[in-house]
Each structure stands twice: as C-alpha cells, then as structure tokens.
Amino acid sequence: AQSVAQPEDQVNVAEGNPLTVKCTYSVSGNPYLFWYVQYPNRGLQFLLKYITGDNLVKGSYGFEAEFNKSQTSFHLKKPSALVSDSALYFCAVRSGNNRLAFGKGNQVVVIP
Amino acid sequence: SQTIHQWPATLVQPVGSPLSLECTVEGTSNPNLYWYRQAAGRGLQLLFYSVGIGQISSEVPQNLSASRPQDRQFILSSKKLLLSDSGFYLCASRTGAANVKLFFGSGTQLSVL
C-alpha cells in the first residue's frame, strides 16, 4: 500500500526566505504525487501535482515541487515565503487505484 | 470545476448521540466520493469511498458508516458517537479515470463531549 512521510511537524521560516516542505513516498508502480494546503478553519486546496513528464512541477501561489525518483521524494518549495503562506501542508500519493494516501501534514509558520 | 458542499461547519455532540454529516457535489456527474478525517495532530485518514450510488468501501473499522443515496450525495453517519470520533471531517470528490485531482469541501469540525 502507498504511504507518505512528512518528517517535520512544523517548519518555521522568515518572510522572504526560501521555504521547503519535505515529503517522501512509498508506492508500488508509478506514483501520482500531490500537494494540498489547508488554511485555518478551511478545507484543503489543491496546489500542484506530478503525474509524468518534467520533474519540476509548478503550482498555485508561486509554489513548485521536484519529483526525485531515486530518492522517492517530492519536496515542496517556494523561493520567497509570505506571511500568508502560513498554513498546513499535506503531501499525498496515489498509485493506480482510487485511494489517495496523505502524509500527517506540516504546519508552516512564516515569521514577519 | 466541481464544488463540494458540506454542512454543518461545526458540530458539538454528546457521547452516545447520533450523527449525520451531509456532502453534496455540484458541477459534475458520476464522481468518486470520499470521506476523510483529520484528527488533531495527525494527517488525513481515508474513512470511506464510493464509486457509485449505493456502493461504499470502508477503509478502517470504526463506529461510523457512510451512504450514497444519490449520485452527488454522500452521507457520514453514526448511531452512537464516541469521544474518539472527534475530529475534522472532509468530503472530497474526483471525476473521471484520468482526473486525479481531488476537490474538497470546507469540512466539519466535530467535537464529541
């Protein structure tokens, strides 16, 4: 069964600094990889996905993620963090079935 | 794109009381529907998914049940709530074999006291 690991509970970053949220996955077969963001008291919003093709995927709000097959990673990145990026970020993986496995989430805190 | 409606937004229920959370989908037909729970300090856990009317798959044994009486309606229920049922419940929808993106509702915060 597929699984996702997000090793850090919380990521603190100063506004304007680069932001990285780590994600590694385990799946049999080709992975479909996703990042979702959850703002306070709201549902999840889709940020970006990797299905096939270019390993660097660009998504909403200036975020991007790099698929690394050898390291089984899909880290989320943003070159310059904003205070409004403070939220809970979830990595997810799906492989060939209807189930989407989520990581436990990372709380990102952007400090002004 | 799809719109997922969930209600209520917040709910406080005593232990042992029944539960019914409703989710409806607009903007698509024949969706795959999902119920997820997000417990405090933990990630999202898939509870149920449905590929069609009356078709429910349960991912984990629990005190909850799900039903799909109509194509775009998905209901999460319990006859008697437990304290451990507290959490944030999210309904999600996906349409088409090639469409891998999930659309989420705004969620229901359930507190069982």
JSON list of C-alpha atoms in Angstrom, two decimals:
[
{"chain": "A", "resi": 1, "resn": "ALA", "atom": "CA", "xyz": [0.00, 0.00, 0.00]},
{"chain": "A", "resi": 2, "resn": "GLN", "atom": "CA", "xyz": [1.15, 3.52, -0.69]},
{"chain": "A", "resi": 3, "resn": "SER", "atom": "CA", "xyz": [2.31, 5.79, 2.10]},
{"chain": "A", "resi": 4, "resn": "VAL", "atom": "CA", "xyz": [3.72, 9.25, 2.59]},
{"chain": "A", "resi": 5, "resn": "ALA", "atom": "CA", "xyz": [6.15, 10.60, 5.16]},
{"chain": "A", "resi": 6, "resn": "GLN", "atom": "CA", "xyz": [6.40, 14.23, 6.12]},
{"chain": "A", "resi": 7, "resn": "PRO", "atom": "CA", "xyz": [9.21, 14.14, 8.67]},
{"chain": "A", "resi": 8, "resn": "GLU", "atom": "CA", "xyz": [8.84, 17.59, 10.19]},
{"chain": "A", "resi": 9, "resn": "ASP", "atom": "CA", "xyz": [5.87, 18.62, 12.30]},
{"chain": "A", "resi": 10, "resn": "GLN", "atom": "CA", "xyz": [6.47, 22.33, 11.87]},
{"chain": "A", "resi": 11, "resn": "VAL", "atom": "CA", "xyz": [8.55, 24.45, 9.54]},
{"chain": "A", "resi": 12, "resn": "ASN", "atom": "CA", "xyz": [9.43, 27.96, 10.62]},
{"chain": "A", "resi": 13, "resn": "VAL", "atom": "CA", "xyz": [10.78, 30.40, 8.06]},
{"chain": "A", "resi": 14, "resn": "ALA", "atom": "CA", "xyz": [11.32, 34.14, 7.96]},
{"chain": "A", "resi": 15, "resn": "GLU", "atom": "CA", "xyz": [9.30, 36.11, 5.45]},
{"chain": "A", "resi": 16, "resn": "GLY", "atom": "CA", "xyz": [11.23, 36.48, 2.20]},
{"chain": "A", "resi": 17, "resn": "ASN", "atom": "CA", "xyz": [13.36, 33.40, 2.82]},
{"chain": "A", "resi": 18, "resn": "PRO", "atom": "CA", "xyz": [13.04, 30.24, 0.76]},
{"chain": "A", "resi": 19, "resn": "LEU", "atom": "CA", "xyz": [10.56, 27.66, 2.03]},
{"chain": "A", "resi": 20, "resn": "THR", "atom": "CA", "xyz": [10.95, 23.89, 1.74]},
{"chain": "A", "resi": 21, "resn": "VAL", "atom": "CA", "xyz": [8.48, 21.30, 2.98]},
{"chain": "A", "resi": 22, "resn": "LYS", "atom": "CA", "xyz": [9.75, 17.76, 2.75]},
{"chain": "A", "resi": 23, "resn": "CYS", "atom": "CA", "xyz": [7.88, 14.69, 1.55]},
{"chain": "A", "resi": 24, "resn": "THR", "atom": "CA", "xyz": [8.96, 11.14, 0.79]},
{"chain": "A", "resi": 25, "resn": "TYR", "atom": "CA", "xyz": [6.70, 8.43, -0.50]},
{"chain": "A", "resi": 26, "resn": "SER", "atom": "CA", "xyz": [6.41, 4.70, -0.85]},
{"chain": "A", "resi": 27, "resn": "VAL", "atom": "CA", "xyz": [4.36, 3.17, -3.64]},
{"chain": "A", "resi": 28, "resn": "SER", "atom": "CA", "xyz": [4.37, 0.22, -5.98]},
{"chain": "A", "resi": 29, "resn": "GLY", "atom": "CA", "xyz": [4.15, 1.31, -9.55]},
{"chain": "A", "resi": 30, "resn": "ASN", "atom": "CA", "xyz": [4.27, 4.82, -10.92]},
{"chain": "A", "resi": 31, "resn": "PRO", "atom": "CA", "xyz": [3.26, 7.45, -8.37]},
{"chain": "A", "resi": 32, "resn": "TYR", "atom": "CA", "xyz": [0.83, 10.28, -8.75]},
{"chain": "A", "resi": 33, "resn": "LEU", "atom": "CA", "xyz": [2.01, 12.92, -6.27]},
{"chain": "A", "resi": 34, "resn": "PHE", "atom": "CA", "xyz": [0.15, 15.90, -4.87]},
{"chain": "A", "resi": 35, "resn": "TRP", "atom": "CA", "xyz": [0.47, 18.82, -2.52]},
{"chain": "A", "resi": 36, "resn": "TYR", "atom": "CA", "xyz": [-2.55, 20.30, -0.79]},
{"chain": "A", "resi": 37, "resn": "VAL", "atom": "CA", "xyz": [-2.75, 23.30, 1.53]},
{"chain": "A", "resi": 38, "resn": "GLN", "atom": "CA", "xyz": [-5.18, 23.85, 4.38]},
{"chain": "A", "resi": 39, "resn": "TYR", "atom": "CA", "xyz": [-5.67, 27.37, 5.64]},
{"chain": "A", "resi": 40, "resn": "PRO", "atom": "CA", "xyz": [-7.10, 27.84, 9.15]},
{"chain": "A", "resi": 41, "resn": "ASN", "atom": "CA", "xyz": [-10.70, 26.64, 9.52]},
{"chain": "A", "resi": 42, "resn": "ARG", "atom": "CA", "xyz": [-10.99, 25.76, 5.87]},
{"chain": "A", "resi": 43, "resn": "GLY", "atom": "CA", "xyz": [-10.90, 22.68, 3.67]},
{"chain": "A", "resi": 44, "resn": "LEU", "atom": "CA", "xyz": [-7.98, 21.55, 1.58]},
{"chain": "A", "resi": 45, "resn": "GLN", "atom": "CA", "xyz": [-6.97, 23.29, -1.60]},
{"chain": "A", "resi": 46, "resn": "PHE", "atom": "CA", "xyz": [-5.02, 21.71, -4.41]},
{"chain": "A", "resi": 47, "resn": "LEU", "atom": "CA", "xyz": [-1.56, 23.23, -5.00]},
{"chain": "A", "resi": 48, "resn": "LEU", "atom": "CA", "xyz": [0.10, 21.05, -7.62]},
{"chain": "A", "resi": 49, "resn": "LYS", "atom": "CA", "xyz": [0.55, 17.53, -8.90]},
{"chain": "A", "resi": 50, "resn": "TYR", "atom": "CA", "xyz": [3.09, 15.32, -10.61]},
{"chain": "A", "resi": 51, "resn": "ILE", "atom": "CA", "xyz": [1.81, 12.67, -12.98]},
{"chain": "A", "resi": 52, "resn": "THR", "atom": "CA", "xyz": [4.52, 12.31, -15.60]},
{"chain": "A", "resi": 53, "resn": "GLY", "atom": "CA", "xyz": [6.95, 14.45, -17.57]},
{"chain": "A", "resi": 54, "resn": "ASP", "atom": "CA", "xyz": [9.13, 17.23, -16.23]},
{"chain": "A", "resi": 55, "resn": "ASN", "atom": "CA", "xyz": [10.33, 16.52, -12.70]},
{"chain": "A", "resi": 56, "resn": "LEU", "atom": "CA", "xyz": [9.86, 20.15, -11.67]},
{"chain": "A", "resi": 57, "resn": "VAL", "atom": "CA", "xyz": [6.20, 20.96, -11.29]},
{"chain": "A", "resi": 58, "resn": "LYS", "atom": "CA", "xyz": [4.88, 24.49, -10.87]},
{"chain": "A", "resi": 59, "resn": "GLY", "atom": "CA", "xyz": [1.66, 25.14, -8.99]},
{"chain": "A", "resi": 60, "resn": "SER", "atom": "CA", "xyz": [-0.51, 27.77, -7.41]},
{"chain": "A", "resi": 61, "resn": "TYR", "atom": "CA", "xyz": [0.67, 30.76, -5.35]},
{"chain": "A", "resi": 62, "resn": "GLY", "atom": "CA", "xyz": [4.27, 30.50, -6.58]},
{"chain": "A", "resi": 63, "resn": "PHE", "atom": "CA", "xyz": [4.87, 27.02, -5.21]},
{"chain": "A", "resi": 64, "resn": "GLU", "atom": "CA", "xyz": [6.78, 24.31, -7.03]},
{"chain": "A", "resi": 65, "resn": "ALA", "atom": "CA", "xyz": [7.82, 20.76, -6.26]},
{"chain": "A", "resi": 66, "resn": "GLU", "atom": "CA", "xyz": [10.52, 18.49, -7.56]},
{"chain": "A", "resi": 67, "resn": "PHE", "atom": "CA", "xyz": [9.95, 14.81, -8.19]},
{"chain": "A", "resi": 68, "resn": "ASN", "atom": "CA", "xyz": [13.04, 12.75, -7.41]},
{"chain": "A", "resi": 69, "resn": "LYS", "atom": "CA", "xyz": [12.53, 9.12, -8.26]},
{"chain": "A", "resi": 70, "resn": "SER", "atom": "CA", "xyz": [15.83, 7.84, -6.87]},
{"chain": "A", "resi": 71, "resn": "GLN", "atom": "CA", "xyz": [15.18, 9.48, -3.51]},
{"chain": "A", "resi": 72, "resn": "THR", "atom": "CA", "xyz": [11.42, 8.84, -3.66]},
{"chain": "A", "resi": 73, "resn": "SER", "atom": "CA", "xyz": [10.86, 12.46, -2.69]},
{"chain": "A", "resi": 74, "resn": "PHE", "atom": "CA", "xyz": [8.52, 15.26, -3.72]},
{"chain": "A", "resi": 75, "resn": "HIS", "atom": "CA", "xyz": [9.59, 18.30, -1.72]},
{"chain": "A", "resi": 76, "resn": "LEU", "atom": "CA", "xyz": [7.51, 21.46, -1.92]},
{"chain": "A", "resi": 77, "resn": "LYS", "atom": "CA", "xyz": [9.38, 24.73, -2.42]},
{"chain": "A", "resi": 78, "resn": "LYS", "atom": "CA", "xyz": [8.79, 28.42, -2.67]},
{"chain": "A", "resi": 79, "resn": "PRO", "atom": "CA", "xyz": [11.67, 30.85, -3.36]},
{"chain": "A", "resi": 80, "resn": "SER", "atom": "CA", "xyz": [10.36, 33.63, -1.13]},
{"chain": "A", "resi": 81, "resn": "ALA", "atom": "CA", "xyz": [7.83, 32.89, 1.62]},
{"chain": "A", "resi": 82, "resn": "LEU", "atom": "CA", "xyz": [4.97, 35.21, 2.51]},
{"chain": "A", "resi": 83, "resn": "VAL", "atom": "CA", "xyz": [3.21, 35.52, 5.86]},
{"chain": "A", "resi": 84, "resn": "SER", "atom": "CA", "xyz": [0.04, 34.43, 4.06]},
{"chain": "A", "resi": 85, "resn": "ASP", "atom": "CA", "xyz": [1.72, 31.10, 3.26]},
{"chain": "A", "resi": 86, "resn": "SER", "atom": "CA", "xyz": [1.33, 30.10, 6.91]},
{"chain": "A", "resi": 87, "resn": "ALA", "atom": "CA", "xyz": [-0.88, 27.02, 6.75]},
{"chain": "A", "resi": 88, "resn": "LEU", "atom": "CA", "xyz": [-0.93, 23.25, 7.00]},
{"chain": "A", "resi": 89, "resn": "TYR", "atom": "CA", "xyz": [0.57, 21.47, 4.00]},
{"chain": "A", "resi": 90, "resn": "PHE", "atom": "CA", "xyz": [-0.20, 17.89, 3.02]},
{"chain": "A", "resi": 91, "resn": "CYS", "atom": "CA", "xyz": [1.67, 15.67, 0.63]},
{"chain": "A", "resi": 92, "resn": "ALA", "atom": "CA", "xyz": [-0.29, 12.81, -0.95]},
{"chain": "A", "resi": 93, "resn": "VAL", "atom": "CA", "xyz": [0.36, 9.86, -3.25]},
{"chain": "A", "resi": 94, "resn": "ARG", "atom": "CA", "xyz": [-1.86, 7.65, -5.37]},
{"chain": "A", "resi": 95, "resn": "SER", "atom": "CA", "xyz": [-0.95, 4.67, -7.47]},
{"chain": "A", "resi": 96, "resn": "GLY", "atom": "CA", "xyz": [-3.35, 3.02, -9.82]},
{"chain": "A", "resi": 97, "resn": "ASN", "atom": "CA", "xyz": [-6.39, 2.90, -7.57]},
{"chain": "A", "resi": 98, "resn": "ASN", "atom": "CA", "xyz": [-8.91, 5.22, -6.05]},
{"chain": "A", "resi": 99, "resn": "ARG", "atom": "CA", "xyz": [-7.13, 5.70, -2.75]},
{"chain": "A", "resi": 100, "resn": "LEU", "atom": "CA", "xyz": [-5.11, 8.78, -2.01]},
{"chain": "A", "resi": 101, "resn": "ALA", "atom": "CA", "xyz": [-2.73, 8.39, 0.93]},
{"chain": "A", "resi": 102, "resn": "PHE", "atom": "CA", "xyz": [-1.90, 11.58, 2.80]},
{"chain": "A", "resi": 103, "resn": "GLY", "atom": "CA", "xyz": [1.02, 12.46, 4.99]},
{"chain": "A", "resi": 104, "resn": "LYS", "atom": "CA", "xyz": [0.40, 13.77, 8.50]},
{"chain": "A", "resi": 105, "resn": "GLY", "atom": "CA", "xyz": [0.87, 17.34, 7.38]},
{"chain": "A", "resi": 106, "resn": "ASN", "atom": "CA", "xyz": [3.39, 20.07, 8.09]},
{"chain": "A", "resi": 107, "resn": "GLN", "atom": "CA", "xyz": [2.50, 23.28, 9.85]},
{"chain": "A", "resi": 108, "resn": "VAL", "atom": "CA", "xyz": [4.32, 26.12, 8.10]},
{"chain": "A", "resi": 109, "resn": "VAL", "atom": "CA", "xyz": [4.82, 29.30, 10.10]},
{"chain": "A", "resi": 110, "resn": "VAL", "atom": "CA", "xyz": [6.15, 32.30, 8.20]},
{"chain": "A", "resi": 111, "resn": "ILE", "atom": "CA", "xyz": [7.56, 34.87, 10.60]},
{"chain": "A", "resi": 112, "resn": "PRO", "atom": "CA", "xyz": [7.23, 38.54, 9.60]},
{"chain": "B", "resi": 1, "resn": "SER", "atom": "CA", "xyz": [-14.84, 22.75, -11.77]},
{"chain": "B", "resi": 2, "resn": "GLN", "atom": "CA", "xyz": [-16.58, 20.89, -9.01]},
{"chain": "B", "resi": 3, "resn": "THR", "atom": "CA", "xyz": [-17.97, 22.46, -5.86]},
{"chain": "B", "resi": 4, "resn": "ILE", "atom": "CA", "xyz": [-18.34, 20.41, -2.71]},
{"chain": "B", "resi": 5, "resn": "HIS", "atom": "CA", "xyz": [-20.89, 21.49, -0.11]},
{"chain": "B", "resi": 6, "resn": "GLN", "atom": "CA", "xyz": [-20.55, 20.23, 3.43]},
{"chain": "B", "resi": 7, "resn": "TRP", "atom": "CA", "xyz": [-22.63, 21.03, 6.46]},
{"chain": "B", "resi": 8, "resn": "PRO", "atom": "CA", "xyz": [-22.66, 21.86, 9.22]},
{"chain": "B", "resi": 9, "resn": "ALA", "atom": "CA", "xyz": [-19.34, 23.66, 9.55]},
{"chain": "B", "resi": 10, "resn": "THR", "atom": "CA", "xyz": [-19.11, 22.91, 13.27]},
{"chain": "B", "resi": 11, "resn": "LEU", "atom": "CA", "xyz": [-20.94, 20.46, 15.45]},
{"chain": "B", "resi": 12, "resn": "VAL", "atom": "CA", "xyz": [-20.83, 19.69, 19.16]},
{"chain": "B", "resi": 13, "resn": "GLN", "atom": "CA", "xyz": [-22.49, 16.44, 20.15]},
{"chain": "B", "resi": 14, "resn": "PRO", "atom": "CA", "xyz": [-22.70, 14.45, 23.38]},
{"chain": "B", "resi": 15, "resn": "VAL", "atom": "CA", "xyz": [-21.28, 10.95, 23.61]},
{"chain": "B", "resi": 16, "resn": "GLY", "atom": "CA", "xyz": [-23.86, 8.40, 22.55]},
{"chain": "B", "resi": 17, "resn": "SER", "atom": "CA", "xyz": [-25.82, 10.72, 20.29]},
{"chain": "B", "resi": 18, "resn": "PRO", "atom": "CA", "xyz": [-26.35, 10.03, 16.57]},
{"chain": "B", "resi": 19, "resn": "LEU", "atom": "CA", "xyz": [-24.50, 11.79, 13.76]},
{"chain": "B", "resi": 20, "resn": "SER", "atom": "CA", "xyz": [-25.34, 12.72, 10.21]},
{"chain": "B", "resi": 21, "resn": "LEU", "atom": "CA", "xyz": [-22.98, 14.78, 8.07]},
{"chain": "B", "resi": 22, "resn": "GLU", "atom": "CA", "xyz": [-24.02, 15.58, 4.55]},
{"chain": "B", "resi": 23, "resn": "CYS", "atom": "CA", "xyz": [-21.95, 16.27, 1.47]},
{"chain": "B", "resi": 24, "resn": "THR", "atom": "CA", "xyz": [-23.29, 17.25, -1.94]},
{"chain": "B", "resi": 25, "resn": "VAL", "atom": "CA", "xyz": [-21.39, 17.85, -5.15]},
{"chain": "B", "resi": 26, "resn": "GLU", "atom": "CA", "xyz": [-22.11, 20.32, -7.94]},
{"chain": "B", "resi": 27, "resn": "GLY", "atom": "CA", "xyz": [-20.59, 20.66, -11.36]},
{"chain": "B", "resi": 28, "resn": "THR", "atom": "CA", "xyz": [-20.02, 17.05, -12.20]},
{"chain": "B", "resi": 29, "resn": "SER", "atom": "CA", "xyz": [-21.70, 13.69, -12.51]},
{"chain": "B", "resi": 30, "resn": "ASN", "atom": "CA", "xyz": [-20.70, 10.16, -11.54]},
{"chain": "B", "resi": 31, "resn": "PRO", "atom": "CA", "xyz": [-18.00, 11.31, -9.14]},
{"chain": "B", "resi": 32, "resn": "ASN", "atom": "CA", "xyz": [-15.95, 9.14, -6.85]},
{"chain": "B", "resi": 33, "resn": "LEU", "atom": "CA", "xyz": [-16.70, 10.42, -3.37]},
{"chain": "B", "resi": 34, "resn": "TYR", "atom": "CA", "xyz": [-14.60, 10.21, -0.23]},
{"chain": "B", "resi": 35, "resn": "TRP", "atom": "CA", "xyz": [-14.84, 10.89, 3.48]},
{"chain": "B", "resi": 36, "resn": "TYR", "atom": "CA", "xyz": [-11.62, 11.78, 5.27]},
{"chain": "B", "resi": 37, "resn": "ARG", "atom": "CA", "xyz": [-11.00, 12.51, 8.94]},
{"chain": "B", "resi": 38, "resn": "GLN", "atom": "CA", "xyz": [-8.26, 14.70, 10.26]},
{"chain": "B", "resi": 39, "resn": "ALA", "atom": "CA", "xyz": [-7.66, 14.07, 13.93]},
{"chain": "B", "resi": 40, "resn": "ALA", "atom": "CA", "xyz": [-5.80, 16.66, 15.98]},
{"chain": "B", "resi": 41, "resn": "GLY", "atom": "CA", "xyz": [-2.05, 16.44, 15.34]},
{"chain": "B", "resi": 42, "resn": "ARG", "atom": "CA", "xyz": [-2.46, 13.75, 12.73]},
{"chain": "B", "resi": 43, "resn": "GLY", "atom": "CA", "xyz": [-2.83, 13.57, 8.98]},
{"chain": "B", "resi": 44, "resn": "LEU", "atom": "CA", "xyz": [-5.81, 12.78, 6.86]},
{"chain": "B", "resi": 45, "resn": "GLN", "atom": "CA", "xyz": [-7.23, 9.32, 7.15]},
{"chain": "B", "resi": 46, "resn": "LEU", "atom": "CA", "xyz": [-9.48, 7.89, 4.46]},
{"chain": "B", "resi": 47, "resn": "LEU", "atom": "CA", "xyz": [-12.66, 6.55, 6.06]},
{"chain": "B", "resi": 48, "resn": "PHE", "atom": "CA", "xyz": [-14.92, 5.65, 3.13]},
{"chain": "B", "resi": 49, "resn": "TYR", "atom": "CA", "xyz": [-15.05, 5.96, -0.60]},
{"chain": "B", "resi": 50, "resn": "SER", "atom": "CA", "xyz": [-17.79, 5.39, -3.12]},
{"chain": "B", "resi": 51, "resn": "VAL", "atom": "CA", "xyz": [-17.67, 4.87, -6.87]},
{"chain": "B", "resi": 52, "resn": "GLY", "atom": "CA", "xyz": [-21.43, 4.97, -7.36]},
{"chain": "B", "resi": 53, "resn": "ILE", "atom": "CA", "xyz": [-24.89, 5.04, -5.81]},
{"chain": "B", "resi": 54, "resn": "GLY", "atom": "CA", "xyz": [-25.17, 2.50, -3.03]},
{"chain": "B", "resi": 55, "resn": "GLN", "atom": "CA", "xyz": [-21.51, 1.45, -3.36]},
{"chain": "B", "resi": 56, "resn": "ILE", "atom": "CA", "xyz": [-19.46, 2.06, -0.24]},
{"chain": "B", "resi": 57, "resn": "SER", "atom": "CA", "xyz": [-15.97, 0.86, 0.62]},
{"chain": "B", "resi": 58, "resn": "SER", "atom": "CA", "xyz": [-14.76, 1.15, 4.18]},
{"chain": "B", "resi": 59, "resn": "GLU", "atom": "CA", "xyz": [-11.08, 1.67, 4.76]},
{"chain": "B", "resi": 60, "resn": "VAL", "atom": "CA", "xyz": [-10.88, 1.25, 8.51]},
{"chain": "B", "resi": 61, "resn": "PRO", "atom": "CA", "xyz": [-13.09, -0.47, 11.07]},
{"chain": "B", "resi": 62, "resn": "GLN", "atom": "CA", "xyz": [-14.88, 2.14, 13.12]},
{"chain": "B", "resi": 63, "resn": "ASN", "atom": "CA", "xyz": [-18.00, 3.46, 14.69]},
{"chain": "B", "resi": 64, "resn": "LEU", "atom": "CA", "xyz": [-19.08, 5.29, 11.55]},
{"chain": "B", "resi": 65, "resn": "SER", "atom": "CA", "xyz": [-20.95, 4.37, 8.38]},
{"chain": "B", "resi": 66, "resn": "ALA", "atom": "CA", "xyz": [-21.49, 6.02, 5.03]},
{"chain": "B", "resi": 67, "resn": "SER", "atom": "CA", "xyz": [-24.26, 6.01, 2.47]},
{"chain": "B", "resi": 68, "resn": "ARG", "atom": "CA", "xyz": [-24.71, 7.31, -1.04]},
{"chain": "B", "resi": 69, "resn": "PRO", "atom": "CA", "xyz": [-28.42, 7.64, -1.76]},
{"chain": "B", "resi": 70, "resn": "GLN", "atom": "CA", "xyz": [-27.94, 9.81, -4.84]},
{"chain": "B", "resi": 71, "resn": "ASP", "atom": "CA", "xyz": [-25.18, 10.28, -7.39]},
{"chain": "B", "resi": 72, "resn": "ARG", "atom": "CA", "xyz": [-23.93, 13.52, -5.87]},
{"chain": "B", "resi": 73, "resn": "GLN", "atom": "CA", "xyz": [-24.81, 12.99, -2.23]},
{"chain": "B", "resi": 74, "resn": "PHE", "atom": "CA", "xyz": [-22.61, 11.32, 0.34]},
{"chain": "B", "resi": 75, "resn": "ILE", "atom": "CA", "xyz": [-23.61, 10.96, 3.99]},
{"chain": "B", "resi": 76, "resn": "LEU", "atom": "CA", "xyz": [-21.50, 10.08, 7.02]},
{"chain": "B", "resi": 77, "resn": "SER", "atom": "CA", "xyz": [-23.39, 8.66, 9.97]},
{"chain": "B", "resi": 78, "resn": "SER", "atom": "CA", "xyz": [-23.11, 7.15, 13.39]},
{"chain": "B", "resi": 79, "resn": "LYS", "atom": "CA", "xyz": [-25.75, 5.65, 15.66]},
{"chain": "B", "resi": 80, "resn": "LYS", "atom": "CA", "xyz": [-23.80, 6.42, 18.83]},
{"chain": "B", "resi": 81, "resn": "LEU", "atom": "CA", "xyz": [-20.87, 8.81, 18.87]},
{"chain": "B", "resi": 82, "resn": "LEU", "atom": "CA", "xyz": [-17.70, 8.09, 20.82]},
{"chain": "B", "resi": 83, "resn": "LEU", "atom": "CA", "xyz": [-15.20, 10.61, 22.19]},
{"chain": "B", "resi": 84, "resn": "SER", "atom": "CA", "xyz": [-12.69, 9.29, 19.67]},
{"chain": "B", "resi": 85, "resn": "ASP", "atom": "CA", "xyz": [-14.95, 10.35, 16.81]},
{"chain": "B", "resi": 86, "resn": "SER", "atom": "CA", "xyz": [-13.98, 13.97, 17.39]},
{"chain": "B", "resi": 87, "resn": "GLY", "atom": "CA", "xyz": [-12.10, 15.48, 14.50]},
{"chain": "B", "resi": 88, "resn": "PHE", "atom": "CA", "xyz": [-12.28, 17.43, 11.30]},
{"chain": "B", "resi": 89, "resn": "TYR", "atom": "CA", "xyz": [-14.24, 15.62, 8.58]},
{"chain": "B", "resi": 90, "resn": "LEU", "atom": "CA", "xyz": [-13.67, 16.35, 4.95]},
{"chain": "B", "resi": 91, "resn": "CYS", "atom": "CA", "xyz": [-15.68, 15.24, 1.96]},
{"chain": "B", "resi": 92, "resn": "ALA", "atom": "CA", "xyz": [-13.89, 15.00, -1.38]},
{"chain": "B", "resi": 93, "resn": "SER", "atom": "CA", "xyz": [-14.82, 14.31, -4.97]},
{"chain": "B", "resi": 94, "resn": "ARG", "atom": "CA", "xyz": [-12.99, 13.13, -8.06]},
{"chain": "B", "resi": 95, "resn": "THR", "atom": "CA", "xyz": [-14.37, 12.60, -11.55]},
{"chain": "B", "resi": 96, "resn": "GLY", "atom": "CA", "xyz": [-13.04, 10.57, -14.41]},
{"chain": "B", "resi": 97, "resn": "ALA", "atom": "CA", "xyz": [-10.32, 7.96, -14.55]},
{"chain": "B", "resi": 98, "resn": "ALA", "atom": "CA", "xyz": [-7.87, 10.47, -15.98]},
{"chain": "B", "resi": 99, "resn": "ASN", "atom": "CA", "xyz": [-8.66, 13.20, -13.48]},
{"chain": "B", "resi": 100, "resn": "VAL", "atom": "CA", "xyz": [-6.53, 12.56, -10.47]},
{"chain": "B", "resi": 101, "resn": "LYS", "atom": "CA", "xyz": [-7.24, 15.79, -8.63]},
{"chain": "B", "resi": 102, "resn": "LEU", "atom": "CA", "xyz": [-9.46, 15.75, -5.57]},
{"chain": "B", "resi": 103, "resn": "PHE", "atom": "CA", "xyz": [-11.82, 18.59, -4.78]},
{"chain": "B", "resi": 104, "resn": "PHE", "atom": "CA", "xyz": [-12.52, 19.08, -1.09]},
{"chain": "B", "resi": 105, "resn": "GLY", "atom": "CA", "xyz": [-15.39, 20.52, 0.86]},
{"chain": "B", "resi": 106, "resn": "SER", "atom": "CA", "xyz": [-14.80, 23.07, 3.60]},
{"chain": "B", "resi": 107, "resn": "GLY", "atom": "CA", "xyz": [-15.05, 20.45, 6.31]},
{"chain": "B", "resi": 108, "resn": "THR", "atom": "CA", "xyz": [-16.98, 19.86, 9.52]},
{"chain": "B", "resi": 109, "resn": "GLN", "atom": "CA", "xyz": [-15.34, 20.24, 12.90]},
{"chain": "B", "resi": 110, "resn": "LEU", "atom": "CA", "xyz": [-16.96, 17.65, 15.15]},
{"chain": "B", "resi": 111, "resn": "SER", "atom": "CA", "xyz": [-16.46, 17.79, 18.90]},
{"chain": "B", "resi": 112, "resn": "VAL", "atom": "CA", "xyz": [-17.85, 14.90, 20.91]},
{"chain": "B", "resi": 113, "resn": "LEU", "atom": "CA", "xyz": [-18.14, 15.76, 24.61]}
]
